[in-house]
Amino acid sequence: MLLNKNYINPAYAGYSGDISFDLQSRVQWLRIPAYFLTNAFSLHGGCNATRLGYSITGMHDMRGEGFLQNTRINAAVSVNIPAYSSRRLRPRWLRDKKFIWSTGLNIGVGQRYLNWERLTFTDQYDIYFGFVRPQSLVQPQNVASNIIIDLSAGTRARMQLGDAGSYLSAGFALWHINRPVESFFFTDNRLPMRYTGHAFFHWQTEKYTNTPRYFSFGWIGNYQLEMQTNVVMAYRDFGLGYMLGAGYRSERIYALTRRVDSWVFQIHVRKEPFYLSYSFDLTMSSLGPHRTFGTHEFGISYLLKGYNMCTGSLRRSRRKKADCFYLNDDLYGKLGFSGYHM
């Protein structure tokens, strides 16, 4: 998702410390009749007094003209621990730098729905007469799967580099840790674990200014059994209320010897308190853009800057710049897209 980093790592729960609300909609392969449609929302908030972040996310996914639907609701909490690097580190540009380490836990509830009347197979059709007979191998079962309880966890770190405001961010997450059973047939069909990693470098291109600009470059990887997705992205903030991004996504399913590659183009526009985003995936594999019309994703976020979820105050140390969510402000708080970088 464009704005919702919780789908990458639960440690991003309440990542900015401020209250925000996000909406996203993704339409994959618009031209085909049974395109994939995903709608999602997220609510974020943080508490500076306890150094905790919170989020509630929801997702509804429709595939194949709606015959298969998936609904998920998640709640996540993150613990954010700020600190400084050692003054004895080598090289010297890493000495006495701010960093923050976060870990998060996510619990989700989900269920899938299947419209058996729309689920058909090739042996039910005749080349001349079309649909001619019911499917004999799989008879209609339950319309809904069992309700699952899903646990996930992740960790991430962000560290300042040099004195110009640049920083490095990286994280790793495990999804479906408890491997919940999800089935329409009352079988022991367990969700396989999924592994997600990311690493981003944000380079401040202008020093000693109240309106810093950044060039960002990073990678996101997603692995689950025979499925693997890697995304490489680059972003440029132009300091005029908008940011452009471009990258490459490679999706592989080794068991089917299938590969779907696409170029990714993004634009982010800031008009406080709103943040608007649009992403377009240009399919470059054998499917081709002429068959799919690509993938489109829209996002909007409303940010209540300066508002958090508790009224208490944290007694800040002498080295106050290391305090929890204030680290976001110290590193890139003056940037127009504060909180939306990795």
PDB file of C-alpha atoms in Angstrom, residues 128-306:
ATOM      1  CA  TYR A 128     -19.871 -24.858 -29.028  1.00  0.00           C
ATOM      2  CA  PHE A 129     -22.603 -24.784 -26.372  1.00  0.00           C
ATOM      3  CA  GLY A 130     -20.797 -23.052 -23.513  1.00  0.00           C
ATOM      4  CA  PHE A 131     -21.773 -24.031 -19.962  1.00  0.00           C
ATOM      5  CA  VAL A 132     -23.310 -27.521 -20.171  1.00  0.00           C
ATOM      6  CA  ARG A 133     -22.912 -29.448 -16.908  1.00  0.00           C
ATOM      7  CA  PRO A 134     -22.188 -29.069 -13.185  1.00  0.00           C
ATOM      8  CA  GLN A 135     -18.744 -29.746 -11.827  1.00  0.00           C
ATOM      9  CA  SER A 136     -18.465 -33.306 -10.487  1.00  0.00           C
ATOM     10  CA  LEU A 137     -15.187 -33.112  -8.579  1.00  0.00           C
ATOM     11  CA  VAL A 138     -15.944 -30.281  -6.142  1.00  0.00           C
ATOM     12  CA  GLN A 139     -19.489 -29.877  -4.837  1.00  0.00           C
ATOM     13  CA  PRO A 140     -20.560 -26.619  -3.160  1.00  0.00           C
ATOM     14  CA  GLN A 141     -19.352 -26.357   0.436  1.00  0.00           C
ATOM     15  CA  ASN A 142     -19.609 -23.615   3.035  1.00  0.00           C
ATOM     16  CA  VAL A 143     -20.047 -20.108   1.692  1.00  0.00           C
ATOM     17  CA  ALA A 144     -17.644 -18.760   4.340  1.00  0.00           C
ATOM     18  CA  SER A 145     -14.446 -20.179   5.751  1.00  0.00           C
ATOM     19  CA  ASN A 146     -13.781 -20.435   9.452  1.00  0.00           C
ATOM     20  CA  ILE A 147     -12.821 -17.238  11.301  1.00  0.00           C
ATOM     21  CA  ILE A 148      -9.087 -17.110  11.925  1.00  0.00           C
ATOM     22  CA  ILE A 149      -6.970 -15.425  14.590  1.00  0.00           C
ATOM     23  CA  ASP A 150      -3.696 -14.351  13.011  1.00  0.00           C
ATOM     24  CA  LEU A 151      -0.519 -13.248  14.845  1.00  0.00           C
ATOM     25  CA  SER A 152       2.379 -11.333  13.324  1.00  0.00           C
ATOM     26  CA  ALA A 153       5.415  -9.458  14.634  1.00  0.00           C
ATOM     27  CA  GLY A 154       8.155  -7.238  13.299  1.00  0.00           C
ATOM     28  CA  THR A 155      11.108  -5.068  14.192  1.00  0.00           C
ATOM     29  CA  ARG A 156      12.738  -2.083  12.546  1.00  0.00           C
ATOM     30  CA  ALA A 157      15.447   0.499  13.144  1.00  0.00           C
ATOM     31  CA  ARG A 158      16.204   3.956  11.814  1.00  0.00           C
ATOM     32  CA  MET A 159      19.553   5.688  12.255  1.00  0.00           C
ATOM     33  CA  GLN A 160      20.833   9.129  11.417  1.00  0.00           C
ATOM     34  CA  LEU A 161      23.812   9.233   9.053  1.00  0.00           C
ATOM     35  CA  GLY A 162      26.251  12.121   9.070  1.00  0.00           C
ATOM     36  CA  ASP A 163      25.310  15.645  10.094  1.00  0.00           C
ATOM     37  CA  ALA A 164      23.232  16.646   7.078  1.00  0.00           C
ATOM     38  CA  GLY A 165      19.968  14.966   8.092  1.00  0.00           C
ATOM     39  CA  SER A 166      20.308  11.768   6.045  1.00  0.00           C
ATOM     40  CA  TYR A 167      19.278   8.469   7.599  1.00  0.00           C
ATOM     41  CA  LEU A 168      18.987   4.728   7.047  1.00  0.00           C
ATOM     42  CA  SER A 169      15.885   2.618   7.771  1.00  0.00           C
ATOM     43  CA  ALA A 170      15.550  -1.180   7.767  1.00  0.00           C
ATOM     44  CA  GLY A 171      13.223  -3.822   9.188  1.00  0.00           C
ATOM     45  CA  PHE A 172      12.060  -7.435   9.161  1.00  0.00           C
ATOM     46  CA  ALA A 173       8.643  -8.991   9.895  1.00  0.00           C
ATOM     47  CA  LEU A 174       7.092 -12.451  10.328  1.00  0.00           C
ATOM     48  CA  TRP A 175       3.449 -12.966   9.336  1.00  0.00           C
ATOM     49  CA  HIS A 176       1.086 -15.835  10.258  1.00  0.00           C
ATOM     50  CA  ILE A 177       3.370 -16.867  13.123  1.00  0.00           C
ATOM     51  CA  ASN A 178       0.718 -19.137  14.638  1.00  0.00           C
ATOM     52  CA  ARG A 179      -0.125 -20.578  11.187  1.00  0.00           C
ATOM     53  CA  PRO A 180      -3.926 -20.422  11.596  1.00  0.00           C
ATOM     54  CA  VAL A 181      -6.200 -22.966   9.912  1.00  0.00           C
ATOM     55  CA  GLU A 182      -8.289 -21.411   7.121  1.00  0.00           C
ATOM     56  CA  SER A 183     -10.522 -23.706   5.066  1.00  0.00           C
ATOM     57  CA  PHE A 184     -13.919 -24.129   3.392  1.00  0.00           C
ATOM     58  CA  PHE A 185     -13.729 -27.931   3.721  1.00  0.00           C
ATOM     59  CA  PHE A 186     -13.013 -28.410   7.469  1.00  0.00           C
ATOM     60  CA  THR A 187      -9.486 -29.589   6.650  1.00  0.00           C
ATOM     61  CA  ASP A 188      -6.213 -28.763   8.377  1.00  0.00           C
ATOM     62  CA  ASN A 189      -5.237 -26.128   5.807  1.00  0.00           C
ATOM     63  CA  ARG A 190      -2.771 -23.813   7.560  1.00  0.00           C
ATOM     64  CA  LEU A 191      -1.547 -20.488   6.266  1.00  0.00           C
ATOM     65  CA  PRO A 192       2.194 -20.637   5.543  1.00  0.00           C
ATOM     66  CA  MET A 193       4.445 -18.116   7.248  1.00  0.00           C
ATOM     67  CA  ARG A 194       5.367 -15.041   5.257  1.00  0.00           C
ATOM     68  CA  TYR A 195       8.595 -13.065   5.599  1.00  0.00           C
ATOM     69  CA  THR A 196       8.942  -9.379   4.776  1.00  0.00           C
ATOM     70  CA  GLY A 197      12.064  -7.237   4.777  1.00  0.00           C
ATOM     71  CA  HIS A 198      12.839  -3.683   3.749  1.00  0.00           C
ATOM     72  CA  ALA A 199      15.768  -1.260   3.663  1.00  0.00           C
ATOM     73  CA  PHE A 200      15.730   2.407   2.622  1.00  0.00           C
ATOM     74  CA  PHE A 201      18.382   5.111   2.452  1.00  0.00           C
ATOM     75  CA  HIS A 202      17.229   8.740   2.613  1.00  0.00           C
ATOM     76  CA  TRP A 203      19.778  11.306   1.517  1.00  0.00           C
ATOM     77  CA  GLN A 204      19.151  14.958   2.333  1.00  0.00           C
ATOM     78  CA  THR A 205      20.219  16.835  -0.777  1.00  0.00           C
ATOM     79  CA  GLU A 206      20.269  20.308   0.788  1.00  0.00           C
ATOM     80  CA  LYS A 207      21.976  21.246   4.049  1.00  0.00           C
ATOM     81  CA  TYR A 208      21.146  23.884   6.640  1.00  0.00           C
ATOM     82  CA  THR A 209      17.683  24.772   5.387  1.00  0.00           C
ATOM     83  CA  ASN A 210      14.222  24.908   6.923  1.00  0.00           C
ATOM     84  CA  THR A 211      12.760  23.110   3.894  1.00  0.00           C
ATOM     85  CA  PRO A 212      15.032  20.094   3.351  1.00  0.00           C
ATOM     86  CA  ARG A 213      14.675  17.890   0.292  1.00  0.00           C
ATOM     87  CA  TYR A 214      15.413  14.197   0.047  1.00  0.00           C
ATOM     88  CA  PHE A 215      16.381  11.560  -2.454  1.00  0.00           C
ATOM     89  CA  SER A 216      15.348   8.098  -1.249  1.00  0.00           C
ATOM     90  CA  PHE A 217      16.276   4.674  -2.537  1.00  0.00           C
ATOM     91  CA  GLY A 218      15.190   1.315  -1.139  1.00  0.00           C
ATOM     92  CA  TRP A 219      14.063  -2.282  -1.425  1.00  0.00           C
ATOM     93  CA  ILE A 220      11.057  -4.264  -0.157  1.00  0.00           C
ATOM     94  CA  GLY A 221      10.986  -8.072  -0.280  1.00  0.00           C
ATOM     95  CA  ASN A 222       8.136 -10.478   0.404  1.00  0.00           C
ATOM     96  CA  TYR A 223       8.585 -14.272   0.583  1.00  0.00           C
ATOM     97  CA  GLN A 224       6.019 -17.021   1.148  1.00  0.00           C
ATOM     98  CA  LEU A 225       6.674 -20.626   0.108  1.00  0.00           C
ATOM     99  CA  GLU A 226       7.064 -20.629  -3.690  1.00  0.00           C
ATOM    100  CA  MET A 227       6.015 -16.990  -4.053  1.00  0.00           C
ATOM    101  CA  GLN A 228       8.519 -14.155  -4.018  1.00  0.00           C
ATOM    102  CA  THR A 229       8.125 -10.429  -4.612  1.00  0.00           C
ATOM    103  CA  ASN A 230      10.908  -7.844  -4.765  1.00  0.00           C
ATOM    104  CA  VAL A 231      10.413  -4.121  -5.256  1.00  0.00           C
ATOM    105  CA  VAL A 232      13.152  -1.532  -5.802  1.00  0.00           C
ATOM    106  CA  MET A 233      12.028   2.109  -5.565  1.00  0.00           C
ATOM    107  CA  ALA A 234      13.558   5.587  -5.804  1.00  0.00           C
ATOM    108  CA  TYR A 235      11.860   8.807  -4.665  1.00  0.00           C
ATOM    109  CA  ARG A 236      12.662  12.482  -5.140  1.00  0.00           C
ATOM    110  CA  ASP A 237      11.111  15.206  -3.009  1.00  0.00           C
ATOM    111  CA  PHE A 238      10.917  18.516  -4.870  1.00  0.00           C
ATOM    112  CA  GLY A 239      10.006  20.653  -1.870  1.00  0.00           C
ATOM    113  CA  LEU A 240       6.949  22.134  -3.583  1.00  0.00           C
ATOM    114  CA  GLY A 241       4.322  19.910  -2.033  1.00  0.00           C
ATOM    115  CA  TYR A 242       4.863  16.901  -4.259  1.00  0.00           C
ATOM    116  CA  MET A 243       7.161  13.908  -4.530  1.00  0.00           C
ATOM    117  CA  LEU A 244       7.770  11.565  -7.468  1.00  0.00           C
ATOM    118  CA  GLY A 245       8.789   7.915  -7.349  1.00  0.00           C
ATOM    119  CA  ALA A 246       9.742   5.197  -9.823  1.00  0.00           C
ATOM    120  CA  GLY A 247      10.786   1.586  -9.427  1.00  0.00           C
ATOM    121  CA  TYR A 248      10.589  -2.015 -10.561  1.00  0.00           C
ATOM    122  CA  ARG A 249       8.525  -4.886  -9.153  1.00  0.00           C
ATOM    123  CA  SER A 250       9.252  -8.557  -9.818  1.00  0.00           C
ATOM    124  CA  GLU A 251       6.777 -11.251  -8.729  1.00  0.00           C
ATOM    125  CA  ARG A 252       7.707 -14.909  -9.106  1.00  0.00           C
ATOM    126  CA  ILE A 253       5.782 -18.125  -8.487  1.00  0.00           C
ATOM    127  CA  TYR A 254       8.403 -20.838  -8.815  1.00  0.00           C
ATOM    128  CA  ALA A 255       5.998 -23.793  -8.675  1.00  0.00           C
ATOM    129  CA  LEU A 256       4.212 -22.470 -11.787  1.00  0.00           C
ATOM    130  CA  THR A 257       7.387 -21.091 -13.424  1.00  0.00           C
ATOM    131  CA  ARG A 258       5.492 -17.824 -13.668  1.00  0.00           C
ATOM    132  CA  ARG A 259       6.937 -14.336 -13.492  1.00  0.00           C
ATOM    133  CA  VAL A 260       5.128 -10.991 -13.529  1.00  0.00           C
ATOM    134  CA  ASP A 261       7.327  -7.906 -13.836  1.00  0.00           C
ATOM    135  CA  SER A 262       6.229  -4.291 -13.911  1.00  0.00           C
ATOM    136  CA  TRP A 263       7.533  -0.752 -13.763  1.00  0.00           C
ATOM    137  CA  VAL A 264       6.074   1.316 -10.923  1.00  0.00           C
ATOM    138  CA  PHE A 265       5.418   5.068 -11.072  1.00  0.00           C
ATOM    139  CA  GLN A 266       4.148   7.106  -8.124  1.00  0.00           C
ATOM    140  CA  ILE A 267       3.236  10.679  -7.275  1.00  0.00           C
ATOM    141  CA  HIS A 268       2.566  12.056  -3.783  1.00  0.00           C
ATOM    142  CA  VAL A 269       0.918  15.449  -3.282  1.00  0.00           C
ATOM    143  CA  ARG A 270       0.703  17.333   0.018  1.00  0.00           C
ATOM    144  CA  LYS A 271      -2.036  19.820   0.804  1.00  0.00           C
ATOM    145  CA  GLU A 272      -2.148  19.921   4.586  1.00  0.00           C
ATOM    146  CA  PRO A 273      -3.782  18.293   6.374  1.00  0.00           C
ATOM    147  CA  PHE A 274      -4.328  15.944   3.399  1.00  0.00           C
ATOM    148  CA  TYR A 275      -1.843  13.737   1.589  1.00  0.00           C
ATOM    149  CA  LEU A 276      -2.807  12.300  -1.793  1.00  0.00           C
ATOM    150  CA  SER A 277      -1.030   9.513  -3.650  1.00  0.00           C
ATOM    151  CA  TYR A 278      -1.358   7.683  -6.940  1.00  0.00           C
ATOM    152  CA  SER A 279       0.595   4.656  -8.175  1.00  0.00           C
ATOM    153  CA  PHE A 280       0.596   2.978 -11.585  1.00  0.00           C
ATOM    154  CA  ASP A 281       2.134  -0.434 -12.332  1.00  0.00           C
ATOM    155  CA  LEU A 282       3.000  -0.935 -16.006  1.00  0.00           C
ATOM    156  CA  THR A 283       3.020  -4.701 -16.605  1.00  0.00           C
ATOM    157  CA  MET A 284       6.076  -5.752 -18.643  1.00  0.00           C
ATOM    158  CA  SER A 285       5.796  -9.564 -18.538  1.00  0.00           C
ATOM    159  CA  SER A 286       4.036 -11.771 -21.093  1.00  0.00           C
ATOM    160  CA  LEU A 287       0.683 -10.396 -19.876  1.00  0.00           C
ATOM    161  CA  GLY A 288       1.615  -7.049 -21.336  1.00  0.00           C
ATOM    162  CA  PRO A 289       0.103  -3.594 -20.711  1.00  0.00           C
ATOM    163  CA  HIS A 290      -2.207  -3.944 -23.732  1.00  0.00           C
ATOM    164  CA  ARG A 291      -3.934  -6.915 -22.048  1.00  0.00           C
ATOM    165  CA  THR A 292      -4.062  -5.616 -18.490  1.00  0.00           C
ATOM    166  CA  PHE A 293      -4.084  -1.786 -18.648  1.00  0.00           C
ATOM    167  CA  GLY A 294      -1.776  -2.008 -15.650  1.00  0.00           C
ATOM    168  CA  THR A 295      -2.549  -1.660 -11.951  1.00  0.00           C
ATOM    169  CA  HIS A 296      -3.840   1.544 -10.357  1.00  0.00           C
ATOM    170  CA  GLU A 297      -3.724   2.499  -6.691  1.00  0.00           C
ATOM    171  CA  PHE A 298      -5.146   5.602  -5.021  1.00  0.00           C
ATOM    172  CA  GLY A 299      -4.519   6.782  -1.475  1.00  0.00           C
ATOM    173  CA  ILE A 300      -5.587   9.649   0.760  1.00  0.00           C
ATOM    174  CA  SER A 301      -4.481  10.432   4.293  1.00  0.00           C
ATOM    175  CA  TYR A 302      -5.692  12.946   6.861  1.00  0.00           C
ATOM    176  CA  LEU A 303      -3.083  13.943   9.441  1.00  0.00           C
ATOM    177  CA  LEU A 304      -3.843  15.630  12.760  1.00  0.00           C
ATOM    178  CA  LYS A 305      -0.371  17.024  13.235  1.00  0.00           C
ATOM    179  CA  GLY A 306       0.582  17.648  16.847  1.00  0.00           C
TER     180      GLY A 306
END
